[in-house]
mmCIF file of C-alpha atoms in Angstrom:
data_model
loop_
_atom_site.group_PDB
_atom_site.id
_atom_site.type_symbol
_atom_site.label_atom_id
_atom_site.label_comp_id
_atom_site.label_asym_id
_atom_site.label_seq_id
_atom_site.Cartn_x
_atom_site.Cartn_y
_atom_site.Cartn_z
ATOM 1 C CA MET A 14 -2.598 19.733 56.509
ATOM 2 C CA SER A 15 -3.468 16.457 54.837
ATOM 3 C CA VAL A 16 -4.977 13.562 56.727
ATOM 4 C CA PRO A 17 -4.316 9.887 56.012
ATOM 5 C CA ALA A 18 -6.984 8.520 53.677
ATOM 6 C CA GLN A 19 -9.940 6.928 55.442
ATOM 7 C CA PRO A 20 -11.160 3.501 54.335
ATOM 8 C CA THR A 21 -14.085 3.456 51.938
ATOM 9 C CA PRO A 22 -17.246 1.438 52.690
ATOM 10 C CA ALA A 23 -16.004 -1.188 50.256
ATOM 11 C CA ASP A 24 -12.681 -1.353 52.093
ATOM 12 C CA ARG A 25 -14.438 -1.729 55.442
ATOM 13 C CA ASN A 26 -16.691 -4.477 54.114
ATOM 14 C CA ALA A 27 -13.698 -6.357 52.738
ATOM 15 C CA GLU A 28 -11.915 -6.143 56.083
ATOM 16 C CA GLU A 29 -14.840 -7.095 58.316
ATOM 17 C CA PRO A 30 -14.717 -10.516 59.960
ATOM 18 C CA SER A 31 -17.675 -12.856 59.892
ATOM 19 C CA GLY A 32 -20.167 -13.108 62.745
ATOM 20 C CA LEU A 33 -20.791 -9.371 63.158
ATOM 21 C CA ILE A 34 -24.291 -8.149 64.039
ATOM 22 C CA GLY A 35 -25.498 -5.715 61.417
ATOM 23 C CA SER A 36 -28.129 -4.059 63.592
ATOM 24 C CA ALA A 37 -25.537 -3.289 66.260
ATOM 25 C CA GLN A 38 -23.230 -1.810 63.635
ATOM 26 C CA ARG A 39 -26.032 0.373 62.304
ATOM 27 C CA ALA A 40 -26.931 1.609 65.790
ATOM 28 C CA LEU A 41 -23.310 2.493 66.500
ATOM 29 C CA ARG A 42 -23.063 4.288 63.162
ATOM 30 C CA VAL A 43 -26.111 6.383 64.092
ATOM 31 C CA LEU A 44 -24.574 7.144 67.478
ATOM 32 C CA GLU A 45 -21.356 8.317 65.812
ATOM 33 C CA ILE A 46 -23.261 10.558 63.405
ATOM 34 C CA VAL A 47 -25.222 12.201 66.216
ATOM 35 C CA ALA A 48 -22.025 12.676 68.230
ATOM 36 C CA GLY A 49 -20.261 14.279 65.285
ATOM 37 C CA ALA A 50 -23.124 16.645 64.507
ATOM 38 C CA GLY A 51 -22.930 18.694 67.693
ATOM 39 C CA ASP A 52 -25.935 19.211 69.928
ATOM 40 C CA GLY A 53 -28.825 18.435 67.620
ATOM 41 C CA ILE A 54 -29.447 16.652 64.330
ATOM 42 C CA ALA A 55 -32.707 15.686 62.613
ATOM 43 C CA ALA A 56 -33.587 12.081 61.816
ATOM 44 C CA LYS A 57 -33.644 12.844 58.085
ATOM 45 C CA ALA A 58 -30.087 14.172 58.250
ATOM 46 C CA VAL A 59 -28.942 11.070 60.153
ATOM 47 C CA ALA A 60 -30.572 8.820 57.558
ATOM 48 C CA ARG A 61 -28.949 10.738 54.714
ATOM 49 C CA ARG A 62 -25.466 10.621 56.238
ATOM 50 C CA ALA A 63 -25.742 6.954 57.188
ATOM 51 C CA GLY A 64 -27.337 5.880 53.929
ATOM 52 C CA TYR A 65 -30.218 4.158 55.776
ATOM 53 C CA LYS A 66 -33.943 4.247 55.120
ATOM 54 C CA LEU A 67 -35.734 6.842 57.227
ATOM 55 C CA SER A 68 -37.912 4.186 58.878
ATOM 56 C CA THR A 69 -34.836 2.168 59.867
ATOM 57 C CA THR A 70 -33.167 5.310 61.174
ATOM 58 C CA TYR A 71 -36.167 6.148 63.367
ATOM 59 C CA HIS A 72 -36.119 2.643 64.855
ATOM 60 C CA LEU A 73 -32.417 2.973 65.638
ATOM 61 C CA LEU A 74 -32.791 6.465 67.093
ATOM 62 C CA ASN A 75 -35.745 5.456 69.250
ATOM 63 C CA THR A 76 -33.852 2.427 70.563
ATOM 64 C CA LEU A 77 -30.835 4.538 71.473
ATOM 65 C CA VAL A 78 -33.097 7.086 73.189
ATOM 66 C CA HIS A 79 -34.815 4.319 75.170
ATOM 67 C CA GLU A 80 -31.441 2.965 76.333
ATOM 68 C CA GLY A 81 -30.175 6.402 77.365
ATOM 69 C CA TYR A 82 -27.445 6.833 74.748
ATOM 70 C CA LEU A 83 -29.368 9.588 72.917
ATOM 71 C CA ILE A 84 -31.984 12.161 73.914
ATOM 72 C CA ARG A 85 -34.631 14.079 71.995
ATOM 73 C CA LEU A 86 -33.937 17.779 72.082
ATOM 74 C CA GLY A 87 -36.627 20.434 72.304
ATOM 75 C CA HIS A 88 -37.554 23.150 69.827
ATOM 76 C CA GLY A 89 -37.221 20.839 66.829
ATOM 77 C CA ARG A 90 -33.468 20.382 67.261
ATOM 78 C CA GLY A 91 -33.627 16.620 66.727
ATOM 79 C CA PHE A 92 -31.368 14.231 68.633
ATOM 80 C CA GLY A 93 -28.308 14.676 70.836
ATOM 81 C CA LEU A 94 -26.050 12.510 72.951
ATOM 82 C CA GLY A 95 -27.601 11.000 76.071
ATOM 83 C CA TYR A 96 -26.221 11.182 79.565
ATOM 84 C CA LYS A 97 -25.233 7.528 79.706
ATOM 85 C CA ILE A 98 -22.364 8.396 77.349
ATOM 86 C CA GLY A 99 -20.762 10.506 80.070
ATOM 87 C CA GLY A 100 -20.653 7.573 82.465
ATOM 88 C CA LEU A 101 -19.010 5.372 79.865
ATOM 89 C CA HIS A 102 -16.428 8.057 79.179
ATOM 90 C CA GLU A 103 -15.616 8.468 82.861
ATOM 91 C CA SER A 104 -15.285 4.697 83.246
ATOM 92 C CA LEU A 105 -12.810 4.577 80.371
ATOM 93 C CA LEU A 106 -10.808 7.476 81.814
ATOM 94 C CA GLY A 107 -10.645 5.536 85.060
ATOM 95 C CA GLU A 108 -9.270 2.493 83.254
ATOM 96 C CA LEU A 109 -6.643 4.712 81.610
ATOM 97 C CA ASP A 110 -5.832 6.299 85.000
ATOM 98 C CA VAL A 111 -6.531 9.822 83.752
ATOM 99 C CA GLY A 112 -8.062 11.793 86.608
ATOM 100 C CA ARG A 113 -9.312 15.360 86.769
ATOM 101 C CA GLU A 114 -6.027 16.712 88.167
ATOM 102 C CA LEU A 115 -4.067 15.269 85.261
ATOM 103 C CA ARG A 116 -6.542 16.614 82.703
ATOM 104 C CA ASP A 117 -6.433 20.048 84.306
ATOM 105 C CA GLY A 118 -2.650 19.872 84.280
ATOM 106 C CA LEU A 119 -2.619 19.020 80.580
ATOM 107 C CA HIS A 120 -4.824 22.019 79.859
ATOM 108 C CA LYS A 121 -2.379 24.284 81.732
ATOM 109 C CA LEU A 122 0.473 22.786 79.719
ATOM 110 C CA HIS A 123 -1.402 23.545 76.513
ATOM 111 C CA LEU A 124 -1.785 27.192 77.554
ATOM 112 C CA ARG A 125 1.834 27.460 78.704
ATOM 113 C CA ALA A 126 3.254 25.970 75.519
ATOM 114 C CA GLY A 127 0.810 27.553 73.086
ATOM 115 C CA ALA A 128 0.378 24.185 71.378
ATOM 116 C CA ALA A 129 -1.972 21.247 71.311
ATOM 117 C CA ALA A 130 -1.026 18.923 74.176
ATOM 118 C CA TYR A 131 -1.436 15.156 74.427
ATOM 119 C CA TYR A 132 -1.081 12.565 77.166
ATOM 120 C CA THR A 133 -0.597 8.935 76.169
ATOM 121 C CA VAL A 134 -0.498 5.707 78.152
ATOM 122 C CA PHE A 135 -0.037 1.997 77.664
ATOM 123 C CA ARG A 136 -3.297 0.100 77.574
ATOM 124 C CA ASP A 137 -2.315 -3.531 77.527
ATOM 125 C CA THR A 138 0.110 -3.582 74.567
ATOM 126 C CA GLU A 139 -1.190 -0.471 72.793
ATOM 127 C CA VAL A 140 -0.003 3.141 72.957
ATOM 128 C CA VAL A 141 -3.223 5.142 73.414
ATOM 129 C CA VAL A 142 -3.983 8.869 73.452
ATOM 130 C CA ALA A 143 -5.702 9.204 76.840
ATOM 131 C CA ALA A 144 -6.221 12.986 76.972
ATOM 132 C CA VAL A 145 -5.956 15.981 74.629
ATOM 133 C CA ALA A 146 -5.928 19.708 75.419
ATOM 134 C CA ASP A 147 -6.296 22.196 72.583
ATOM 135 C CA SER A 148 -8.124 25.335 71.487
ATOM 136 C CA PRO A 149 -9.254 27.033 68.263
ATOM 137 C CA GLU A 150 -5.970 28.943 68.194
ATOM 138 C CA PHE A 151 -3.856 25.812 68.753
ATOM 139 C CA PRO A 152 -5.942 22.856 67.493
ATOM 140 C CA ARG A 153 -5.088 19.194 67.854
ATOM 141 C CA ALA A 154 -3.736 17.372 64.838
ATOM 142 C CA GLN A 155 -6.290 15.067 63.262
ATOM 143 C CA PRO A 156 -6.659 12.166 63.766
ATOM 144 C CA LEU A 157 -4.814 12.456 67.117
ATOM 145 C CA ASP A 158 -7.981 12.365 69.195
ATOM 146 C CA PHE A 159 -8.780 10.566 72.427
ATOM 147 C CA GLY A 160 -8.396 6.837 71.829
ATOM 148 C CA PHE A 161 -5.972 7.075 68.893
ATOM 149 C CA HIS A 162 -3.680 4.028 69.073
ATOM 150 C CA GLU A 163 -1.895 3.686 65.753
ATOM 151 C CA ALA A 164 1.401 4.622 64.083
ATOM 152 C CA ALA A 165 3.592 4.541 67.195
ATOM 153 C CA HIS A 166 6.667 4.319 64.955
ATOM 154 C CA ALA A 167 5.822 7.710 63.396
ATOM 155 C CA THR A 168 4.664 9.757 66.388
ATOM 156 C CA ALA A 169 6.818 11.415 69.040
ATOM 157 C CA PHE A 170 4.788 10.006 71.928
ATOM 158 C CA GLY A 171 4.833 6.588 70.290
ATOM 159 C CA LYS A 172 8.618 6.678 70.104
ATOM 160 C CA VAL A 173 8.864 7.578 73.798
ATOM 161 C CA MET A 174 6.681 4.627 74.705
ATOM 162 C CA LEU A 175 8.393 2.201 72.317
ATOM 163 C CA ALA A 176 11.832 3.230 73.588
ATOM 164 C CA SER A 177 10.834 2.125 77.091
ATOM 165 C CA LEU A 178 9.955 -1.439 76.062
ATOM 166 C CA PRO A 179 12.366 -4.377 76.262
ATOM 167 C CA ALA A 180 13.835 -5.117 72.827
ATOM 168 C CA LYS A 181 11.900 -8.376 72.384
ATOM 169 C CA GLN A 182 8.584 -6.796 73.337
ATOM 170 C CA ARG A 183 9.274 -3.852 71.039
ATOM 171 C CA ARG A 184 10.010 -6.162 68.091
ATOM 172 C CA GLU A 185 6.799 -8.079 68.752
ATOM 173 C CA TYR A 186 4.800 -4.850 68.892
ATOM 174 C CA LEU A 187 6.231 -3.514 65.626
ATOM 175 C CA THR A 188 5.819 -6.859 63.876
ATOM 176 C CA SER A 189 2.153 -6.890 64.846
ATOM 177 C CA ALA A 190 1.429 -3.200 64.217
ATOM 178 C CA GLY A 191 3.632 -2.778 61.172
ATOM 179 C CA MET A 192 5.604 0.302 60.134
ATOM 180 C CA PRO A 193 3.651 1.784 57.224
ATOM 181 C CA ARG A 194 5.051 4.737 55.302
ATOM 182 C CA LEU A 195 2.702 7.626 56.117
ATOM 183 C CA THR A 196 4.779 10.400 54.542
ATOM 184 C CA ALA A 197 8.032 10.702 52.643
ATOM 185 C CA HIS A 198 9.800 11.177 56.006
ATOM 186 C CA THR A 199 8.411 8.163 57.892
ATOM 187 C CA THR A 200 10.996 5.736 59.228
ATOM 188 C CA VAL A 201 10.069 2.308 57.892
ATOM 189 C CA ARG A 202 13.270 0.315 58.465
ATOM 190 C CA SER A 203 13.540 -1.421 61.826
ATOM 191 C CA PRO A 204 17.323 -0.821 62.244
ATOM 192 C CA ASP A 205 16.867 2.912 61.653
ATOM 193 C CA LEU A 206 14.026 3.122 64.150
ATOM 194 C CA GLU A 207 15.968 1.062 66.693
ATOM 195 C CA THR A 208 18.891 3.500 66.489
ATOM 196 C CA GLU A 209 16.553 6.428 67.004
ATOM 197 C CA LEU A 210 14.788 4.783 69.934
ATOM 198 C CA GLN A 211 18.106 4.187 71.686
ATOM 199 C CA ALA A 212 18.755 7.940 71.418
ATOM 200 C CA VAL A 213 15.253 8.675 72.728
ATOM 201 C CA ALA A 214 15.809 6.431 75.752
ATOM 202 C CA HIS A 215 19.109 8.169 76.459
ATOM 203 C CA SER A 216 17.897 11.771 76.034
ATOM 204 C CA GLY A 217 14.371 11.420 77.397
ATOM 205 C CA MET A 218 12.972 13.324 74.425
ATOM 206 C CA ALA A 219 11.489 12.230 71.088
ATOM 207 C CA LEU A 220 10.936 14.358 67.995
ATOM 208 C CA GLU A 221 9.206 13.825 64.706
ATOM 209 C CA ILE A 222 8.974 16.280 61.822
ATOM 210 C CA GLU A 223 6.477 15.408 59.085
ATOM 211 C CA GLU A 224 6.792 11.688 59.790
ATOM 212 C CA PHE A 225 3.162 11.211 60.780
ATOM 213 C CA LEU A 226 1.513 14.001 58.778
ATOM 214 C CA PRO A 227 2.878 16.502 56.270
ATOM 215 C CA GLU A 228 3.362 19.988 57.734
ATOM 216 C CA LEU A 229 3.194 18.697 61.326
ATOM 217 C CA ALA A 230 5.928 18.421 63.963
ATOM 218 C CA CYS A 231 5.720 16.911 67.453
ATOM 219 C CA LEU A 232 7.924 16.326 70.462
ATOM 220 C CA SER A 233 7.370 14.237 73.571
ATOM 221 C CA ALA A 234 8.821 13.460 77.004
ATOM 222 C CA PRO A 235 8.256 10.370 79.183
ATOM 223 C CA VAL A 236 6.103 10.228 82.327
ATOM 224 C CA LEU A 237 7.406 7.854 85.008
ATOM 225 C CA ASP A 238 5.623 5.915 87.724
ATOM 226 C CA ALA A 239 6.809 5.507 91.315
ATOM 227 C CA ALA A 240 9.178 2.729 90.234
ATOM 228 C CA GLN A 241 10.717 5.029 87.571
ATOM 229 C CA ASN A 242 9.230 3.029 84.710
ATOM 230 C CA VAL A 243 7.794 4.849 81.701
ATOM 231 C CA THR A 244 4.034 4.751 82.086
ATOM 232 C CA GLY A 245 2.989 7.586 79.782
ATOM 233 C CA ALA A 246 4.143 10.512 77.689
ATOM 234 C CA VAL A 247 3.448 14.230 77.309
ATOM 235 C CA ALA A 248 3.545 15.562 73.755
ATOM 236 C CA PHE A 249 2.967 18.778 71.815
ATOM 237 C CA SER A 250 2.166 19.287 68.136
ATOM 238 C CA VAL A 251 2.760 22.429 66.063
ATOM 239 C CA PRO A 252 2.946 23.307 62.367
ATOM 240 C CA ALA A 253 6.288 22.085 61.044
ATOM 241 C CA GLU A 254 7.240 25.561 59.838
ATOM 242 C CA GLN A 255 7.134 26.817 63.455
ATOM 243 C CA PHE A 256 9.079 23.972 65.009
ATOM 244 C CA ALA A 257 12.641 25.270 64.667
ATOM 245 C CA SER A 258 11.861 28.587 66.364
ATOM 246 C CA ARG A 259 9.723 27.029 69.108
ATOM 247 C CA ARG A 260 11.546 23.792 69.780
ATOM 248 C CA TRP A 261 13.385 24.698 72.989
ATOM 249 C CA HIS A 262 10.355 26.359 74.558
ATOM 250 C CA LEU A 263 8.259 23.291 73.756
ATOM 251 C CA GLU A 264 10.952 20.928 75.017
ATOM 252 C CA ARG A 265 11.203 22.736 78.350
ATOM 253 C CA ALA A 266 7.425 22.696 78.710
ATOM 254 C CA ALA A 267 7.257 18.991 77.840
ATOM 255 C CA ARG A 268 9.969 18.041 80.337
ATOM 256 C CA ALA A 269 8.388 20.162 83.077
ATOM 257 C CA GLY A 270 4.927 18.732 82.376
ATOM 258 C CA ALA A 271 6.204 15.156 82.306
ATOM 259 C CA ALA A 272 8.011 15.687 85.602
ATOM 260 C CA ARG A 273 4.868 17.120 87.201
ATOM 261 C CA PHE A 274 2.741 14.219 85.987
ATOM 262 C CA SER A 275 5.381 11.775 87.232
ATOM 263 C CA ARG A 276 5.178 13.321 90.715
ATOM 264 C CA LEU A 277 1.398 13.217 90.540
ATOM 265 C CA LEU A 278 1.364 9.515 89.675
ATOM 266 C CA ALA A 279 4.016 8.679 92.255
ATOM 267 C CA ALA A 280 1.926 10.322 94.976
ATOM 268 C CA LYS A 281 -1.178 8.272 94.198
ATOM 269 C CA PRO A 282 -1.996 5.389 96.562
ATOM 270 C CA SER A 283 -1.012 2.047 95.042
#
């Protein structure tokens, strides 16, 4: 399964606005490298991956350790994520209104459907992946990780969320975000997408087959709040070659999961 090309360092430099603090960027880059390495990475490996001098890397690592974002691991295992990261993550989940019961429910949906499961919400004007449940047997599609907020026009959950917006707000969103062609099957014409979104709003189900990534298919159902407004979406992803044979099972699981989450949200104190 191919993944959309990532920007090169030259691309990132060309896109960066003025006024950024280089030392902060370098510290965040080190934090990302440690997070991506699993539980333990040596300073030399961090320096090599970041392209920084070893002395600079040690200064950055020591600063992050002092502030609680990294820890030194025993037995020569290098550096790992610090416990302050967990608090930040929990704070963000709180802002996205994704509690433990909902995350547990998403995991059960993943097991029931036999597919990677996603829960998305609106955060301000963005459609954001707020929770993911997967396993080695049924892995998530990359880059559909927690925090992903792009390509709503090409994802099933994005279509569910877009279909719920008033027409003017939807046009403004798509004008700002754009509708890039990600694969040969991506819808890039506004009238075509508008027709599809009307059908999504009517049926309460969105599909996409190889529109976001080649060889990937997804479907999604809306989650409603107490006022019956779309506040989120449940989605599943599977290899495109499996979609036809599994579609109705996945659709039933998505509708049932969305209904359960809707009841869960409706029962929460306002």
